[in-house]
mmCIF file of C-alpha atoms in Angstrom:
data_model
loop_
_atom_site.group_PDB
_atom_site.id
_atom_site.type_symbol
_atom_site.label_atom_id
_atom_site.label_comp_id
_atom_site.label_asym_id
_atom_site.label_seq_id
_atom_site.Cartn_x
_atom_site.Cartn_y
_atom_site.Cartn_z
ATOM 1 C CA GLN A 1 62.099 -38.848 -30.382
ATOM 2 C CA ILE A 2 58.819 -40.382 -29.379
ATOM 3 C CA GLN A 3 57.780 -43.323 -31.524
ATOM 4 C CA LEU A 4 55.001 -45.902 -31.484
ATOM 5 C CA LEU A 5 55.823 -48.764 -33.791
ATOM 6 C CA GLN A 6 53.048 -51.170 -34.479
ATOM 7 C CA SER A 7 53.085 -54.728 -35.815
ATOM 8 C CA GLY A 8 52.409 -55.446 -39.433
ATOM 9 C CA ALA A 9 49.224 -56.113 -41.327
ATOM 10 C CA ALA A 10 47.215 -59.212 -40.460
ATOM 11 C CA VAL A 11 44.747 -61.321 -42.408
ATOM 12 C CA LYS A 12 42.342 -63.309 -40.295
ATOM 13 C CA LYS A 13 39.399 -65.644 -40.918
ATOM 14 C CA PRO A 14 35.944 -64.795 -39.373
ATOM 15 C CA GLY A 15 35.801 -66.031 -35.743
ATOM 16 C CA ALA A 16 39.577 -65.812 -35.255
ATOM 17 C CA SER A 17 41.441 -63.407 -32.958
ATOM 18 C CA VAL A 18 44.105 -60.775 -33.749
ATOM 19 C CA LYS A 19 46.722 -59.330 -31.486
ATOM 20 C CA VAL A 20 48.329 -56.027 -32.408
ATOM 21 C CA SER A 21 51.462 -54.794 -30.706
ATOM 22 C CA CYS A 22 52.667 -51.231 -30.124
ATOM 23 C CA LYS A 23 56.351 -50.730 -29.225
ATOM 24 C CA ALA A 24 56.889 -47.398 -27.469
ATOM 25 C CA SER A 25 60.229 -45.501 -27.391
ATOM 26 C CA GLY A 26 61.469 -42.090 -26.602
ATOM 27 C CA TYR A 27 59.586 -41.485 -23.334
ATOM 28 C CA THR A 28 58.870 -43.037 -19.981
ATOM 29 C CA PHE A 29 56.342 -45.806 -20.856
ATOM 30 C CA THR A 30 54.852 -46.089 -17.376
ATOM 31 C CA ALA A 31 54.049 -42.337 -17.186
ATOM 32 C CA TYR A 32 51.471 -42.248 -19.992
ATOM 33 C CA ALA A 33 48.236 -44.058 -20.725
ATOM 34 C CA MET A 34 47.792 -45.781 -24.061
ATOM 35 C CA HIS A 35 44.597 -45.851 -26.062
ATOM 36 C CA TRP A 36 43.466 -48.054 -28.964
ATOM 37 C CA VAL A 37 41.449 -46.611 -31.812
ATOM 38 C CA ARG A 38 40.308 -48.187 -35.038
ATOM 39 C CA GLN A 39 39.249 -46.645 -38.337
ATOM 40 C CA ALA A 40 37.319 -48.438 -41.077
ATOM 41 C CA PRO A 41 37.718 -47.095 -44.610
ATOM 42 C CA GLY A 42 36.108 -43.679 -45.086
ATOM 43 C CA GLN A 43 34.873 -43.713 -41.497
ATOM 44 C CA ARG A 44 35.542 -41.662 -38.403
ATOM 45 C CA PRO A 45 38.034 -42.974 -35.857
ATOM 46 C CA GLU A 46 36.387 -45.237 -33.197
ATOM 47 C CA TRP A 47 37.743 -45.491 -29.659
ATOM 48 C CA MET A 48 38.103 -49.074 -28.292
ATOM 49 C CA GLY A 49 39.699 -48.680 -24.840
ATOM 50 C CA TRP A 50 42.726 -47.654 -22.877
ATOM 51 C CA SER A 51 45.289 -48.832 -20.370
ATOM 52 C CA ASN A 52 47.047 -46.998 -17.627
ATOM 53 C CA ALA A 53 50.570 -48.010 -18.413
ATOM 54 C CA GLY A 54 51.656 -47.535 -14.815
ATOM 55 C CA ASN A 55 49.139 -49.887 -13.087
ATOM 56 C CA GLY A 56 47.615 -51.744 -16.011
ATOM 57 C CA LYS A 57 44.114 -50.617 -15.233
ATOM 58 C CA THR A 58 41.948 -50.873 -18.290
ATOM 59 C CA GLU A 59 38.677 -49.439 -19.517
ATOM 60 C CA TYR A 60 36.893 -50.639 -22.632
ATOM 61 C CA SER A 61 34.193 -49.214 -24.861
ATOM 62 C CA GLN A 62 30.955 -51.052 -24.183
ATOM 63 C CA LYS A 63 30.768 -51.825 -27.889
ATOM 64 C CA PHE A 64 33.833 -54.049 -27.605
ATOM 65 C CA GLN A 65 33.346 -55.268 -24.075
ATOM 66 C CA GLY A 66 33.952 -59.022 -23.918
ATOM 67 C CA ARG A 67 35.910 -59.110 -27.210
ATOM 68 C CA VAL A 68 38.812 -56.741 -26.585
ATOM 69 C CA THR A 69 41.716 -57.137 -24.220
ATOM 70 C CA ILE A 70 44.336 -54.445 -23.684
ATOM 71 C CA THR A 71 47.594 -55.426 -21.947
ATOM 72 C CA ARG A 72 51.127 -54.048 -21.624
ATOM 73 C CA ASP A 73 54.575 -55.247 -20.975
ATOM 74 C CA THR A 74 56.429 -52.545 -19.114
ATOM 75 C CA SER A 75 59.837 -54.245 -19.466
ATOM 76 C CA ALA A 76 59.368 -54.310 -23.204
ATOM 77 C CA THR A 77 57.671 -50.958 -23.334
ATOM 78 C CA THR A 78 55.073 -52.527 -25.528
ATOM 79 C CA ALA A 79 51.284 -52.335 -25.455
ATOM 80 C CA TYR A 80 48.927 -54.939 -26.943
ATOM 81 C CA MET A 81 45.393 -55.047 -28.167
ATOM 82 C CA GLU A 82 43.702 -58.378 -28.808
ATOM 83 C CA LEU A 83 40.248 -58.587 -30.503
ATOM 84 C CA SER A 84 38.439 -61.869 -30.670
ATOM 85 C CA SER A 85 35.573 -63.354 -32.579
ATOM 86 C CA LEU A 86 36.417 -61.313 -35.644
ATOM 87 C CA ARG A 87 33.834 -60.525 -38.221
ATOM 88 C CA SER A 88 33.878 -58.621 -41.524
ATOM 89 C CA GLU A 89 32.846 -55.404 -39.812
ATOM 90 C CA ASP A 90 36.151 -55.499 -37.857
ATOM 91 C CA MET A 91 38.154 -54.789 -41.015
ATOM 92 C CA ALA A 92 39.915 -51.556 -40.255
ATOM 93 C CA VAL A 93 43.179 -49.857 -39.504
ATOM 94 C CA TYR A 94 43.936 -50.219 -35.773
ATOM 95 C CA TYR A 95 45.998 -47.556 -34.038
ATOM 96 C CA CYS A 96 47.649 -47.213 -30.664
ATOM 97 C CA ALA A 97 47.678 -43.663 -29.421
ATOM 98 C CA ARG A 98 49.491 -42.188 -26.434
ATOM 99 C CA ALA A 99 47.555 -40.021 -24.100
ATOM 100 C CA ARG A 100 49.009 -36.704 -23.156
ATOM 101 C CA GLY A 101 48.955 -37.760 -19.480
ATOM 102 C CA GLY A 102 49.100 -40.771 -17.276
ATOM 103 C CA SER A 103 45.451 -41.518 -16.679
ATOM 104 C CA GLY A 104 41.974 -40.107 -16.942
ATOM 105 C CA SER A 105 41.099 -37.517 -19.533
ATOM 106 C CA TYR A 106 43.770 -36.499 -21.926
ATOM 107 C CA PRO A 107 43.917 -36.114 -25.749
ATOM 108 C CA PHE A 108 46.050 -38.383 -27.877
ATOM 109 C CA ASP A 109 49.338 -36.694 -28.794
ATOM 110 C CA TYR A 110 51.337 -39.487 -30.504
ATOM 111 C CA TRP A 111 49.951 -42.242 -32.704
ATOM 112 C CA GLY A 112 51.315 -45.415 -34.113
ATOM 113 C CA GLN A 113 51.508 -45.814 -37.940
ATOM 114 C CA GLY A 114 48.431 -48.129 -37.884
ATOM 115 C CA THR A 115 47.936 -51.831 -38.490
ATOM 116 C CA LEU A 116 45.570 -52.981 -41.191
ATOM 117 C CA VAL A 117 43.479 -55.936 -40.147
ATOM 118 C CA THR A 118 41.648 -57.774 -42.904
ATOM 119 C CA VAL A 119 38.918 -60.315 -42.080
ATOM 120 C CA SER A 120 38.247 -62.716 -44.915
ATOM 121 C CA SER A 121 37.334 -66.343 -45.389
ATOM 122 C CA GLU B 1 27.521 -41.428 -25.171
ATOM 123 C CA ILE B 2 28.302 -37.971 -26.412
ATOM 124 C CA VAL B 3 27.589 -37.610 -30.094
ATOM 125 C CA LEU B 4 29.674 -35.090 -32.008
ATOM 126 C CA THR B 5 28.316 -33.535 -35.212
ATOM 127 C CA GLN B 6 30.630 -31.668 -37.455
ATOM 128 C CA SER B 7 29.639 -29.108 -40.133
ATOM 129 C CA PRO B 8 30.081 -28.599 -42.933
ATOM 130 C CA GLY B 9 30.837 -32.014 -44.358
ATOM 131 C CA THR B 10 33.130 -30.533 -46.985
ATOM 132 C CA LEU B 11 34.698 -27.060 -47.180
ATOM 133 C CA SER B 12 35.954 -25.936 -50.586
ATOM 134 C CA LEU B 13 38.415 -23.090 -50.262
ATOM 135 C CA SER B 14 41.485 -21.556 -51.871
ATOM 136 C CA PRO B 15 44.959 -21.204 -50.280
ATOM 137 C CA GLY B 16 45.070 -18.059 -48.262
ATOM 138 C CA GLU B 17 41.439 -18.161 -47.328
ATOM 139 C CA ARG B 18 40.033 -18.605 -43.803
ATOM 140 C CA ALA B 19 38.434 -21.877 -42.780
ATOM 141 C CA THR B 20 35.874 -22.183 -39.991
ATOM 142 C CA LEU B 21 34.907 -25.713 -38.873
ATOM 143 C CA SER B 22 32.168 -26.457 -36.368
ATOM 144 C CA CYS B 23 31.670 -29.251 -33.819
ATOM 145 C CA ARG B 24 28.483 -29.572 -31.854
ATOM 146 C CA ALA B 25 28.094 -32.043 -28.931
ATOM 147 C CA SER B 26 24.856 -33.779 -27.987
ATOM 148 C CA GLN B 27 25.554 -32.868 -24.354
ATOM 149 C CA SER B 28 28.048 -30.612 -22.549
ATOM 150 C CA VAL B 29 31.689 -31.606 -22.886
ATOM 151 C CA SER B 30 33.122 -31.671 -19.378
ATOM 152 C CA ASN B 31 35.992 -29.292 -18.661
ATOM 153 C CA SER B 32 36.090 -28.392 -22.400
ATOM 154 C CA PHE B 33 37.907 -31.681 -22.994
ATOM 155 C CA LEU B 34 37.543 -31.258 -26.740
ATOM 156 C CA ALA B 35 40.377 -31.871 -29.199
ATOM 157 C CA TRP B 36 40.843 -31.324 -32.944
ATOM 158 C CA TYR B 37 42.941 -33.667 -35.162
ATOM 159 C CA GLN B 38 44.085 -33.387 -38.781
ATOM 160 C CA GLN B 39 44.268 -36.476 -40.917
ATOM 161 C CA LYS B 40 45.778 -36.914 -44.368
ATOM 162 C CA PRO B 41 45.279 -39.974 -46.544
ATOM 163 C CA GLY B 42 47.223 -43.016 -45.345
ATOM 164 C CA GLN B 43 48.333 -41.245 -42.156
ATOM 165 C CA ALA B 44 47.352 -41.349 -38.571
ATOM 166 C CA PRO B 45 45.465 -38.435 -37.072
ATOM 167 C CA ARG B 46 47.568 -35.585 -35.748
ATOM 168 C CA LEU B 47 46.659 -33.600 -32.607
ATOM 169 C CA LEU B 48 46.161 -29.933 -33.347
ATOM 170 C CA ILE B 49 44.151 -28.499 -30.427
ATOM 171 C CA TYR B 50 43.281 -29.794 -26.954
ATOM 172 C CA GLY B 51 41.164 -28.370 -24.111
ATOM 173 C CA ALA B 52 39.180 -26.603 -26.808
ATOM 174 C CA SER B 53 41.773 -23.863 -27.356
ATOM 175 C CA GLY B 54 45.248 -25.097 -26.485
ATOM 176 C CA ARG B 55 47.643 -25.669 -29.392
ATOM 177 C CA ALA B 56 49.608 -28.876 -29.383
ATOM 178 C CA THR B 57 53.361 -28.838 -29.662
ATOM 179 C CA GLY B 58 54.622 -27.657 -33.002
ATOM 180 C CA ILE B 59 51.265 -26.559 -34.344
ATOM 181 C CA PRO B 60 51.404 -23.221 -36.159
ATOM 182 C CA ASP B 61 49.469 -20.273 -34.727
ATOM 183 C CA ARG B 62 47.201 -20.064 -37.846
ATOM 184 C CA PHE B 63 45.252 -22.871 -36.148
ATOM 185 C CA SER B 64 43.037 -21.798 -33.279
ATOM 186 C CA GLY B 65 40.195 -23.369 -31.324
ATOM 187 C CA SER B 66 37.361 -21.886 -29.335
ATOM 188 C CA GLY B 67 34.112 -22.795 -27.676
ATOM 189 C CA SER B 68 32.737 -24.435 -24.587
ATOM 190 C CA GLY B 69 29.778 -26.512 -23.487
ATOM 191 C CA THR B 70 28.348 -27.988 -26.596
ATOM 192 C CA ASP B 71 29.654 -25.666 -29.420
ATOM 193 C CA PHE B 72 33.206 -25.639 -30.586
ATOM 194 C CA THR B 73 35.073 -24.139 -33.531
ATOM 195 C CA LEU B 74 38.358 -24.724 -35.269
ATOM 196 C CA THR B 75 39.645 -21.835 -37.284
ATOM 197 C CA ILE B 76 42.486 -21.861 -39.794
ATOM 198 C CA SER B 77 43.288 -18.266 -40.412
ATOM 199 C CA ARG B 78 45.050 -18.571 -43.811
ATOM 200 C CA LEU B 79 45.013 -21.962 -45.565
ATOM 201 C CA GLU B 80 48.312 -23.276 -46.789
ATOM 202 C CA PRO B 81 48.596 -26.173 -49.214
ATOM 203 C CA ALA B 82 49.467 -28.572 -46.386
ATOM 204 C CA ASP B 83 46.271 -27.803 -44.569
ATOM 205 C CA PHE B 84 43.982 -29.515 -47.050
ATOM 206 C CA ALA B 85 42.903 -32.648 -45.199
ATOM 207 C CA VAL B 86 40.131 -34.096 -43.040
ATOM 208 C CA TYR B 87 39.584 -32.674 -39.589
ATOM 209 C CA TYR B 88 37.995 -34.512 -36.689
ATOM 210 C CA CYS B 89 36.847 -33.236 -33.332
ATOM 211 C CA GLN B 90 36.995 -35.603 -30.320
ATOM 212 C CA GLN B 91 35.748 -35.417 -26.786
ATOM 213 C CA TYR B 92 37.916 -37.043 -24.168
ATOM 214 C CA GLY B 93 36.042 -36.057 -21.025
ATOM 215 C CA SER B 94 33.798 -39.046 -20.763
ATOM 216 C CA SER B 95 33.630 -42.667 -21.985
ATOM 217 C CA PRO B 96 33.343 -43.711 -24.556
ATOM 218 C CA ARG B 97 35.651 -41.116 -26.098
ATOM 219 C CA THR B 98 33.968 -40.151 -29.330
ATOM 220 C CA PHE B 99 34.913 -38.513 -32.615
ATOM 221 C CA GLY B 100 32.915 -36.370 -35.018
ATOM 222 C CA GLN B 101 32.317 -37.630 -38.545
ATOM 223 C CA GLY B 102 34.887 -35.168 -39.955
ATOM 224 C CA THR B 103 35.086 -32.171 -42.206
ATOM 225 C CA LYS B 104 37.027 -32.370 -45.404
ATOM 226 C CA VAL B 105 38.815 -29.235 -46.410
ATOM 227 C CA GLU B 106 39.470 -29.367 -50.106
ATOM 228 C CA ILE B 107 41.082 -27.097 -52.636
ATOM 229 C CA LYS B 108 38.581 -25.062 -54.575
#
């Protein structure tokens, strides 16, 4: 069965960086794009960016441009999202979400369990 | 950026009743690339509908989607206890992908 298993919760200080991993299994990793979405408590999901798992091409939301980096390790079938210069407003649950296709415009059909990132001094 | 506005904010209904949720876009959603997700507390969103009207794998036929352009609707024909949750629409046709603010379907 298709699974996306994310790394555990993280507590970071303001100004630090966090890197969340997403281990994919049950499907051909290089055939599907991977997106990253975050959700603050009581808020709507917020899209951060995506990576074409086949060629590594990335696209980021302008809101996070310069602070977010999405990468992947095809041999480990794992995707990563790193967010730098953390501030209190970045406290949220971060999700990886598989796109229903390899690139371009597809909905998100499988989601990781979420990783809670807390930013506190 | 396409802004999605959902209505109503909260829908109070009883099991067995019909639920009609609305999602309006600030500009036309290309190719009807509009999805609906269900989210329960402490869980990730779950894809229900894609392409405005296509049901995702394993989704029961009491869930249906319709619409095009800027106006979209999710209908749950007969609510079951498991359907009480928050529902989000999302457009995935242009960047940034955006979500609506959600409609909570609660038990009356």
